[in-house]
Short mmCIF file of C-alpha atoms in Angstrom, two decimals:
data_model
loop_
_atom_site.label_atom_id
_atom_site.label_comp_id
_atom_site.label_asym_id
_atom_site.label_seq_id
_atom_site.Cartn_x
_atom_site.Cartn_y
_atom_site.Cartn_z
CA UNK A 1 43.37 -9.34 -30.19
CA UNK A 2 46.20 -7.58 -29.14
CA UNK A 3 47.76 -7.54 -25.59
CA UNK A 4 46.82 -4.48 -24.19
CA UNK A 5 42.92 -4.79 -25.58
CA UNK A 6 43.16 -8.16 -24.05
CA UNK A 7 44.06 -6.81 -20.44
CA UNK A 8 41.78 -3.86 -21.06
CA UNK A 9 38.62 -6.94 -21.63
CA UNK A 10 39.81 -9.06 -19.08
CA UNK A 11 39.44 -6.68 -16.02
CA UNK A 12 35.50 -8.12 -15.39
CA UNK A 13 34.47 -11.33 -15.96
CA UNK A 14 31.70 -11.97 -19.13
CA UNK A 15 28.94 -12.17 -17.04
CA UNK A 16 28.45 -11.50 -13.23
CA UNK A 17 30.49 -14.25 -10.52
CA UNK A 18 29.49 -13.06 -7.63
CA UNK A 19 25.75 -12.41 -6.88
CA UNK A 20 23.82 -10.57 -4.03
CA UNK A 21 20.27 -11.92 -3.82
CA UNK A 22 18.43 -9.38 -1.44
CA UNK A 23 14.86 -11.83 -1.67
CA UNK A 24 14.25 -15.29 -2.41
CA UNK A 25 12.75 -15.41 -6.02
CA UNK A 26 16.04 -14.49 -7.32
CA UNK A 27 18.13 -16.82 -5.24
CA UNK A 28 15.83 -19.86 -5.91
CA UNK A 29 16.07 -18.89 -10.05
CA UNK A 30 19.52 -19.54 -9.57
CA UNK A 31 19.84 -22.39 -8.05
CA UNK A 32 17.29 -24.02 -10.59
CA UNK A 33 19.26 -23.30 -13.55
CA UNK A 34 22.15 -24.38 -12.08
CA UNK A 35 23.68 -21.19 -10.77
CA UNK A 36 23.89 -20.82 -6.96
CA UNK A 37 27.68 -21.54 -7.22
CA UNK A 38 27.24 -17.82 -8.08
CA UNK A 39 25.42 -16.55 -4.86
CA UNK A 40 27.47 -15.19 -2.59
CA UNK A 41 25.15 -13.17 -0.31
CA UNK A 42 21.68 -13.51 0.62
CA UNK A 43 17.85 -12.20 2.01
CA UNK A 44 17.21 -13.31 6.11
CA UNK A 45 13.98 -14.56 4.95
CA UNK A 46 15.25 -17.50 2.27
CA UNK A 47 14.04 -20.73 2.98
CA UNK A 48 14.48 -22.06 -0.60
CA UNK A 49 16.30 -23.91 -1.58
CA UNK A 50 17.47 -25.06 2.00
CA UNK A 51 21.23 -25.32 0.49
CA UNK A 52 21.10 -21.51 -0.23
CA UNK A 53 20.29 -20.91 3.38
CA UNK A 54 24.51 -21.72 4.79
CA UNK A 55 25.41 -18.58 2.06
CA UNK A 56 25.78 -15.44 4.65
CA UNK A 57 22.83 -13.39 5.63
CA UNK A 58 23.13 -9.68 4.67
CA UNK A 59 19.20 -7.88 4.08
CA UNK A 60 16.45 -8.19 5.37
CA UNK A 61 13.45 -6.87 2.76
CA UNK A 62 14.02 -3.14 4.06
CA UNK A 63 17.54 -3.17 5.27
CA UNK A 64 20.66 -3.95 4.42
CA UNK A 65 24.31 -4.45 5.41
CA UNK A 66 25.95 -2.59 3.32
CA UNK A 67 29.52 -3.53 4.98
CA UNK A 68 29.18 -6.96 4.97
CA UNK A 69 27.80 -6.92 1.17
CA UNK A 70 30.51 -5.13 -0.11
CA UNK A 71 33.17 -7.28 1.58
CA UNK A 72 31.80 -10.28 -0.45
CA UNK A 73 32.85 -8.23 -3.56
CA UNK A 74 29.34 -8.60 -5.54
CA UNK A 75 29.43 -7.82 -9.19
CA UNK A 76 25.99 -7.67 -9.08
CA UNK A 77 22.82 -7.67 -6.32
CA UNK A 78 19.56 -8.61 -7.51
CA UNK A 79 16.59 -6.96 -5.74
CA UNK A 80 13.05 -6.94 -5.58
CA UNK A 81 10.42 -3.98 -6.11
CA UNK A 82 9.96 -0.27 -5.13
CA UNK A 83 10.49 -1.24 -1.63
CA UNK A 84 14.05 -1.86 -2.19
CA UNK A 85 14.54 0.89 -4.33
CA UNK A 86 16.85 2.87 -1.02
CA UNK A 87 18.98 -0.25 -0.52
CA UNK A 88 19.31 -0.15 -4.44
CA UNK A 89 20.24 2.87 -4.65
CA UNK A 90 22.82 3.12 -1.31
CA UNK A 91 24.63 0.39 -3.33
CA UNK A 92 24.93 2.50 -6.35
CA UNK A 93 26.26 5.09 -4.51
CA UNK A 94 29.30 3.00 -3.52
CA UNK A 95 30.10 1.51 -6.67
CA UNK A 96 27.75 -1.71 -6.58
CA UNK A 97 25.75 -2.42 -9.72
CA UNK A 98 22.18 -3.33 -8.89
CA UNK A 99 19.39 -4.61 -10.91
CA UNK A 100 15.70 -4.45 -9.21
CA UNK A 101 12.84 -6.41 -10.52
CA UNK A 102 9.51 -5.42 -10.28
CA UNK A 103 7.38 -7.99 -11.57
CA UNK A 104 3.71 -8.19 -10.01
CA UNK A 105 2.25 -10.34 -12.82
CA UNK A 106 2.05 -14.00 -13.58
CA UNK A 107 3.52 -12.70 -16.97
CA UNK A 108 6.65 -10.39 -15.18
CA UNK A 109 7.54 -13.85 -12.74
CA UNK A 110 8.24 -15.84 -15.98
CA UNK A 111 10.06 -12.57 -17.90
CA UNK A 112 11.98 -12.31 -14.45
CA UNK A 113 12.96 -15.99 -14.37
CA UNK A 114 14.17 -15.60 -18.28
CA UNK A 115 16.00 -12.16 -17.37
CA UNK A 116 17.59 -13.44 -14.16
CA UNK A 117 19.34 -16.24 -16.46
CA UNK A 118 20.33 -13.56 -19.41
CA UNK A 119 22.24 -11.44 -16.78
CA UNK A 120 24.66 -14.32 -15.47
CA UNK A 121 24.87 -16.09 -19.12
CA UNK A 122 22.85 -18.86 -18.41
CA UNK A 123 19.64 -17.74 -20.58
CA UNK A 124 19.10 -21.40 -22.11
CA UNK A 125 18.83 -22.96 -18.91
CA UNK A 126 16.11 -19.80 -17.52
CA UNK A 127 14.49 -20.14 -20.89
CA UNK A 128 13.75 -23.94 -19.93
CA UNK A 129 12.82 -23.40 -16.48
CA UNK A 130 10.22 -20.81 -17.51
CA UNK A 131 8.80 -22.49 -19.99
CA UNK A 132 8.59 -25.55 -17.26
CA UNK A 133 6.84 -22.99 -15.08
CA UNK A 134 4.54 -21.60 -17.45
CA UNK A 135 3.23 -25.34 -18.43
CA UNK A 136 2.43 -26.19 -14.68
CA UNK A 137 -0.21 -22.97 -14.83
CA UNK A 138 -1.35 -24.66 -17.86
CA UNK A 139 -1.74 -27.94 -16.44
CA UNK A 140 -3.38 -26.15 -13.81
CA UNK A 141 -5.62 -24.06 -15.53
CA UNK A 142 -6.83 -26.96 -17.79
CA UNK A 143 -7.69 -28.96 -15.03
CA UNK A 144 -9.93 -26.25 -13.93
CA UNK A 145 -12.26 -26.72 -16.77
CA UNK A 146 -13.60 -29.75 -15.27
CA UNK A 147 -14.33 -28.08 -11.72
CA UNK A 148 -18.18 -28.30 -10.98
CA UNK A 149 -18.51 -24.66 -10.31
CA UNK A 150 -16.13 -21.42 -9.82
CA UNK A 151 -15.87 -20.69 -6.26
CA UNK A 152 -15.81 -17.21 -4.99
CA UNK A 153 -12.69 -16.97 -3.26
CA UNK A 154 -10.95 -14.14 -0.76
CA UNK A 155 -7.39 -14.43 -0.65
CA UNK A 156 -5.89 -12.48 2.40
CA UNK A 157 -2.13 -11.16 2.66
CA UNK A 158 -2.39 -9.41 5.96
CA UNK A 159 -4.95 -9.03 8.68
CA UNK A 160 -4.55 -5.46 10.06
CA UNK A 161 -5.65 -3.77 7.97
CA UNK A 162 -7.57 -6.70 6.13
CA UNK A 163 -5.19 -6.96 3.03
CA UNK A 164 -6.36 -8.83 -0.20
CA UNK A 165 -4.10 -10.76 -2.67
CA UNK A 166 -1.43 -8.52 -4.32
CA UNK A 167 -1.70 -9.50 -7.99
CA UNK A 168 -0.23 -12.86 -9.08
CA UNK A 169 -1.51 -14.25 -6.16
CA UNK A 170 -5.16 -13.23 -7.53
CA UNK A 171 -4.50 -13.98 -10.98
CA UNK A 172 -3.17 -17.63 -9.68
CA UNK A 173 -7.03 -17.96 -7.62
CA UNK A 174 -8.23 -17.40 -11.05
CA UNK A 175 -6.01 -19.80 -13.35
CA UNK A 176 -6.64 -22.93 -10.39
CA UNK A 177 -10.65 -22.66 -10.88
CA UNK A 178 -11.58 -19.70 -8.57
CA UNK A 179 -13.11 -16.02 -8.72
CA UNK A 180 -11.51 -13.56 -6.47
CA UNK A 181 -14.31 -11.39 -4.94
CA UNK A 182 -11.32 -8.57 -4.80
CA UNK A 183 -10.18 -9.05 -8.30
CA UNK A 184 -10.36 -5.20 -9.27
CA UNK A 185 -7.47 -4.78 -6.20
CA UNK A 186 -4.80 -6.47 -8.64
CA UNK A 187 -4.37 -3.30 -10.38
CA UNK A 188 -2.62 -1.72 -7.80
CA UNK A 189 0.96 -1.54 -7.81
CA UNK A 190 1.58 -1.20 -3.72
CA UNK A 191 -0.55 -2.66 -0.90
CA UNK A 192 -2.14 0.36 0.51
CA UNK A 193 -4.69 -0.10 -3.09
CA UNK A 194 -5.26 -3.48 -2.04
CA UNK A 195 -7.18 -2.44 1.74
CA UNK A 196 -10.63 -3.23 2.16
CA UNK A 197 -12.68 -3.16 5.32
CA UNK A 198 -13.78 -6.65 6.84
CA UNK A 199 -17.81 -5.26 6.31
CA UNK A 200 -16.72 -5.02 2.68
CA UNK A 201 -15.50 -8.64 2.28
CA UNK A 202 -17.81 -9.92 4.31
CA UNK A 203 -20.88 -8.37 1.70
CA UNK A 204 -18.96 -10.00 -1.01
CA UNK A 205 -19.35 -13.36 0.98
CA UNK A 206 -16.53 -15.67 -0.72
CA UNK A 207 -17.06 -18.96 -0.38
CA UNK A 208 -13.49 -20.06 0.63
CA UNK A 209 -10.91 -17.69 2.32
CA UNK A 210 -6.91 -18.49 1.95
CA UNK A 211 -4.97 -16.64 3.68
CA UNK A 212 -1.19 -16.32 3.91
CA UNK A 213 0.29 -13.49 6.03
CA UNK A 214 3.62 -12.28 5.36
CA UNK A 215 5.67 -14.02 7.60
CA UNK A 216 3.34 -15.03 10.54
CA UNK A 217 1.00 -18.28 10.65
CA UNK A 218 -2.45 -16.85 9.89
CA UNK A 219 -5.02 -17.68 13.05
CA UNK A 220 -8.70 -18.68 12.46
CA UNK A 221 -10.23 -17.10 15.31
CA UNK A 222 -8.74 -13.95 14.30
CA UNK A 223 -10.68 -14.15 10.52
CA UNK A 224 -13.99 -15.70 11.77
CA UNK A 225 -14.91 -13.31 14.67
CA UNK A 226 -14.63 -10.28 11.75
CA UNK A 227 -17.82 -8.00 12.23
CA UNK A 228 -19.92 -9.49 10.19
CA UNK A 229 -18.62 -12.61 8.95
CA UNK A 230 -20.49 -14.78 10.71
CA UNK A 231 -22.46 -14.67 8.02
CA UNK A 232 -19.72 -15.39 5.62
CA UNK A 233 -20.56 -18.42 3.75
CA UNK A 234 -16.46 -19.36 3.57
CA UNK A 235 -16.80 -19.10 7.90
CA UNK A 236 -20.39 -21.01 7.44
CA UNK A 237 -19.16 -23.75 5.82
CA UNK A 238 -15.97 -23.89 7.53
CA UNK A 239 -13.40 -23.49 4.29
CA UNK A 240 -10.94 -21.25 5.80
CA UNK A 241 -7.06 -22.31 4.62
CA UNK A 242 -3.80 -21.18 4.76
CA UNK A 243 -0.92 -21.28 2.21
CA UNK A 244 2.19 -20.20 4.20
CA UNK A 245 3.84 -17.49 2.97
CA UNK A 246 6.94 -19.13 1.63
CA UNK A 247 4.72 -20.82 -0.69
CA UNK A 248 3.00 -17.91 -2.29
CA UNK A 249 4.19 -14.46 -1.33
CA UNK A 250 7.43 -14.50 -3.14
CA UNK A 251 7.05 -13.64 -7.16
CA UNK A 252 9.50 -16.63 -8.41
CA UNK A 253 9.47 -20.32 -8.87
CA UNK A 254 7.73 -21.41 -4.94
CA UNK A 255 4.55 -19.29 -6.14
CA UNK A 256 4.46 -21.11 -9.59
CA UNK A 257 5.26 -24.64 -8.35
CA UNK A 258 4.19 -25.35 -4.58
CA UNK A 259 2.17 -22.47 -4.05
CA UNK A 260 -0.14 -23.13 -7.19
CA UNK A 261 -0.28 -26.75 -6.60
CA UNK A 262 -1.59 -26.37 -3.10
CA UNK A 263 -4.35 -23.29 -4.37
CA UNK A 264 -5.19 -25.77 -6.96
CA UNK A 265 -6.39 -28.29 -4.08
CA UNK A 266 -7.76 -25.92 -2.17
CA UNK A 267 -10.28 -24.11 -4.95
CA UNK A 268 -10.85 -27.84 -6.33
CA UNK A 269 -12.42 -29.26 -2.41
CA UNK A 270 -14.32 -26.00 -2.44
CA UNK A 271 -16.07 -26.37 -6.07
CA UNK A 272 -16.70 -30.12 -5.20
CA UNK A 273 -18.40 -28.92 -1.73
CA UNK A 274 -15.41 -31.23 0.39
CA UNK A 275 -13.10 -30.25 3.12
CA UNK A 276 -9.33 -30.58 3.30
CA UNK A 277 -8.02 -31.28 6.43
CA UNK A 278 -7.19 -29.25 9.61
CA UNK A 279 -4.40 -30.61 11.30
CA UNK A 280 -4.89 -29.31 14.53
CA UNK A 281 -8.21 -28.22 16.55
CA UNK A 282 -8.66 -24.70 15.81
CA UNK A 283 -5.84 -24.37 12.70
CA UNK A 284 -6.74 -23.25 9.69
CA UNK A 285 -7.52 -25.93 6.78
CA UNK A 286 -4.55 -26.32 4.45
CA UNK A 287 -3.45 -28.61 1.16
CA UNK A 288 -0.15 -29.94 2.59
CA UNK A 289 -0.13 -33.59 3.57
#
């Protein structure tokens, strides 16, 4: 190769070396295939892993700095969904490339994973990790066989309006043993397809309700004094849980790992008629220790 091609190829590294991660999913992905030398910039809202949390802060999932994200020089910022799509495209404007996921699906999380690894040149290592992933849903899903019964379950994102499960969260209800009583909801791409009145739930009588609102600690009084739900079988028998949101609201490795695991538990006491416990008077249930 001759000199001047040689400077010409040389002006940008091979594959990005300094990544924005605007939400978690993407910043976890890297750090388990042994990439988050690589982040340079960060979501307000990551928790994991707890390392990635010293890189500086500079979105929210709305809003963005877009000062302090181009002084860290990104070569690329990974995004997440429709939502993001003006911060996305703010960065474009000034020169920034951008790549936004919008994965929904159990299917999309793993593609994500193996894409995520493709566009820094680490595909092996995202190829392993999914396929690591994928085999804890089968573990999961196989262990469901052996469940007594399939509970009907109501998974709740939000509270006002009454949101149900956006759609990996419904299809992982269904792989860990349970029916979701809102399972024709997945379908829809944004949450304003996924509102149902309380009345509506409440004549679809799940047996166990998990909820996990965005960023808030979910409040049992709040779901049992619903119109109507006294009457709920799930409120009855006493089976309302939580699954924090950092668990099971972010479409990456925490929903596929931790936040299975703990649905898994959850579904499982419910089919076998037990109780996990509540940790404080008046909590919630939930499947953490």
């Amino acid at each position: 190769m001759n000199a001047h091609l040689s400077s010409l190829l040389s002006s940008a590294p091979r594959y990005p070396r300094r990544v924005v991660c605007m939400t978690e999913e993407t910043t976890e992905v890297l750090y388990r295939i042994g990439a988050g030398e690589l982040v340079v910039g960060v979501s307000g809202f990551t928790v994991r892993p707890p390392e990635a949390r010293k890189k500086p802060r500079v979105s929210s999932f709305l809003d963005a700095n877009f000062e302090r994200i181009l002084e860290l020089k990104p070569d690329l910022v990974l995004g997440f969904s429709d939502l993001q799509a003006d911060i996305g495209r703010e960065l474009c404007k000034r020169g920034v490339p951008v790549y936004l996921f919008n994965q929904r699906s159990l299917a999309e999380i793993l593609q994500t994973v193996r894409l995520i690894g493709a566009l820094v040149g680490r595909a092996e290592a995202s190829e392993a990790l999914a396929v690591e992933l994928e085999k804890n849903l089968e573990r999961h899903s196989d262990a469901a066989q052996s469940l007594p019964r399939r509970p009907r379950i109501f998974f709740e994102e939000w509270h006002e309006p009454l949101i149900s499960g956006i759609r990996w969260c419904s299809e992982l209800v269904e792989v860990v043993g349970g029916e979701d009583v809102c399972q024709e909801s997945r379908a829809s791409q944004g949450a304003k397809g996924r509102i149902f009145e309380p009345e509506e739930v409440a004549r679809r009588n799940p047996e166990g309700v998990i909820a996990s609102w965005c960023g808030r600690k979910a409040k049992r009084d709040k779901i049992a004094s619903r119109p109507g739900w006294d009457r709920v079988r799930a409120v009855v028998d006493d089976q309302l849980y939580e699954v924090r949101s950092s668990y099971i609201l972010q479409p990456g490795p925490a929903a596929l790992t931790d936040g299975v695991d703990q649905l898994a538990r959850i579904v499982g006491a419910i089919a076998r008629g037990e109780k996990l416990p509540m940790h404080r008077p008046g909590d919630l249930r939930t499947a953490l220790e």
